[in-house]
XYZ file of C-alpha atoms in Angstrom:
178
model
C 15.893 61.580 191.422
C 17.252 59.338 188.678
C 18.972 56.101 189.582
C 22.614 55.769 188.570
C 22.518 52.123 187.520
C 26.057 52.181 186.142
C 27.350 53.475 189.474
C 25.385 50.900 191.438
C 26.616 47.993 189.307
C 30.175 49.342 189.563
C 29.922 49.480 193.373
C 28.586 45.935 193.451
C 31.360 44.646 191.157
C 34.045 46.491 193.146
C 32.675 45.092 196.405
C 32.749 41.525 195.038
C 36.145 41.695 193.316
C 37.845 44.027 195.792
C 37.330 41.904 198.884
C 38.623 38.372 198.628
C 36.069 37.063 201.116
C 33.236 38.301 198.905
C 34.875 37.097 195.702
C 35.444 33.597 197.024
C 31.754 33.350 197.902
C 31.156 33.697 194.150
C 33.656 30.933 193.275
C 32.763 27.274 192.849
C 33.781 24.069 191.108
C 31.624 23.433 188.051
C 29.805 20.083 188.335
C 30.013 19.541 184.566
C 33.742 20.144 184.041
C 35.319 20.051 187.494
C 36.953 23.405 186.744
C 36.799 26.645 188.698
C 33.927 28.955 187.889
C 33.772 32.545 189.126
C 30.246 33.946 188.996
C 29.456 31.708 186.024
C 32.608 32.592 184.048
C 33.669 28.977 183.476
C 36.785 26.988 182.653
C 39.562 28.289 184.885
C 42.039 25.721 186.106
C 44.080 25.523 189.244
C 47.665 24.689 188.296
C 50.531 23.444 190.389
C 53.412 25.636 191.456
C 55.734 23.542 189.276
C 53.900 24.773 186.160
C 54.282 28.356 187.336
C 57.982 27.740 187.963
C 58.373 26.317 184.443
C 56.727 29.390 182.953
C 58.884 31.796 184.942
C 62.077 29.942 184.038
C 61.164 29.103 180.431
C 60.877 31.193 177.276
C 59.729 34.748 177.817
C 57.468 34.822 174.746
C 55.575 31.715 175.849
C 55.099 33.033 179.389
C 53.912 36.404 178.055
C 51.391 34.826 175.653
C 50.132 32.450 178.347
C 49.668 35.241 180.890
C 47.920 37.514 178.401
C 45.556 34.812 177.170
C 44.748 33.773 180.749
C 43.826 37.266 181.922
C 41.889 38.210 178.791
C 39.804 35.048 179.045
C 39.256 35.397 182.776
C 38.580 39.124 183.039
C 36.605 39.459 179.811
C 34.331 36.510 180.576
C 33.838 37.745 184.118
C 32.848 41.205 182.869
C 30.265 39.523 180.624
C 28.758 37.942 183.741
C 28.146 41.415 185.122
C 25.647 43.586 183.305
C 26.186 46.005 180.397
C 26.567 48.818 182.917
C 29.860 47.288 184.092
C 31.194 46.343 180.659
C 30.661 49.905 179.433
C 32.479 51.584 182.338
C 35.268 54.034 181.611
C 38.742 52.493 181.451
C 39.893 53.919 184.794
C 37.043 52.211 186.656
C 37.641 48.990 184.726
C 41.203 49.032 186.087
C 39.815 49.198 189.628
C 37.977 45.946 188.936
C 40.766 44.245 186.969
C 43.480 45.007 189.491
C 41.259 43.953 192.400
C 40.568 40.647 190.649
C 44.278 40.171 189.933
C 45.310 40.903 193.510
C 42.680 38.587 194.961
C 43.591 35.711 192.650
C 47.242 35.746 193.739
C 49.093 37.845 191.149
C 50.536 40.199 193.769
C 49.594 43.556 195.232
C 48.823 45.743 192.229
C 48.651 49.512 192.044
C 47.881 51.755 189.085
C 50.790 54.218 189.079
C 50.081 56.119 185.865
C 47.015 56.283 183.661
C 46.741 58.455 180.569
C 43.559 57.537 178.736
C 44.075 59.859 175.783
C 47.563 58.496 174.988
C 46.682 54.961 176.170
C 49.675 54.760 178.482
C 49.462 52.770 181.700
C 52.008 51.929 184.426
C 51.339 49.349 187.110
C 53.396 48.568 190.227
C 53.312 44.971 191.445
C 54.553 43.954 194.875
C 55.052 40.245 195.623
C 54.562 39.135 192.028
C 54.695 35.459 191.123
C 58.202 35.850 189.710
C 59.499 37.620 192.810
C 58.318 34.658 194.890
C 60.501 32.266 192.849
C 64.127 33.103 193.455
C 65.230 31.384 190.242
C 62.767 33.131 187.924
C 64.583 34.396 184.832
C 62.047 37.018 183.745
C 58.757 38.694 184.644
C 56.938 37.879 181.403
C 54.119 35.821 182.912
C 52.941 38.707 185.081
C 53.661 41.209 182.296
C 51.504 39.208 179.899
C 48.768 38.779 182.494
C 48.640 42.541 183.062
C 48.742 43.182 179.301
C 45.550 41.133 179.022
C 43.875 43.062 181.832
C 45.007 46.329 180.218
C 43.705 45.201 176.816
C 40.249 44.538 178.257
C 40.222 47.806 180.216
C 41.439 50.004 177.347
C 39.367 48.112 174.741
C 42.351 47.874 172.383
C 45.317 45.543 172.124
C 48.010 46.651 174.558
C 51.615 45.506 174.834
C 53.557 45.387 178.086
C 57.179 45.717 179.080
C 59.125 45.624 182.305
C 60.331 49.098 183.333
C 61.943 48.532 186.731
C 62.779 45.491 188.823
C 63.348 45.957 192.528
C 63.849 43.520 195.372
C 60.179 43.647 196.376
C 58.371 45.213 193.422
C 58.279 45.407 189.643
C 56.926 48.247 187.511
C 55.355 47.480 184.141
C 54.277 49.867 181.403
C 51.678 49.285 178.703
C 50.885 51.024 175.441
C 49.144 50.181 172.153
C 50.983 48.023 169.641
């Protein structure tokens, strides 16, 4: 009976990232930089809510770029901390990990609504997003950019996001290649 190492590493990664209690056990403050490190993926910063408010009320392009850069750096470096078996997973399974990480780091309750790997089309529903928590937020570009970064890492190609629907308690985003 051959061992399915890819499956075992995937289960381990999903267990760590999918349950916030497990994920937080893997989180620490780096003694060298004083920044947050998740499983050795260094250099994440904790920012104040006023910075998040500024991003959600400021220019959409800046918020989108900031969100995308943040998630690409975080998710990509975290995947490098796992083994090759996790980095080489199919895109659908990568989304399981990326959305679990996003949910457990405070980006809202995320759900993959549509996934078409051959056409590279993805739709994600977000309940309780950062922007929905701020009543004066002018746009949803920070979360859209953040999810575009996650989608880029999962699909292994540059993806662009847009807001499809905005409801009182949820937002639906779609992503496709540039």
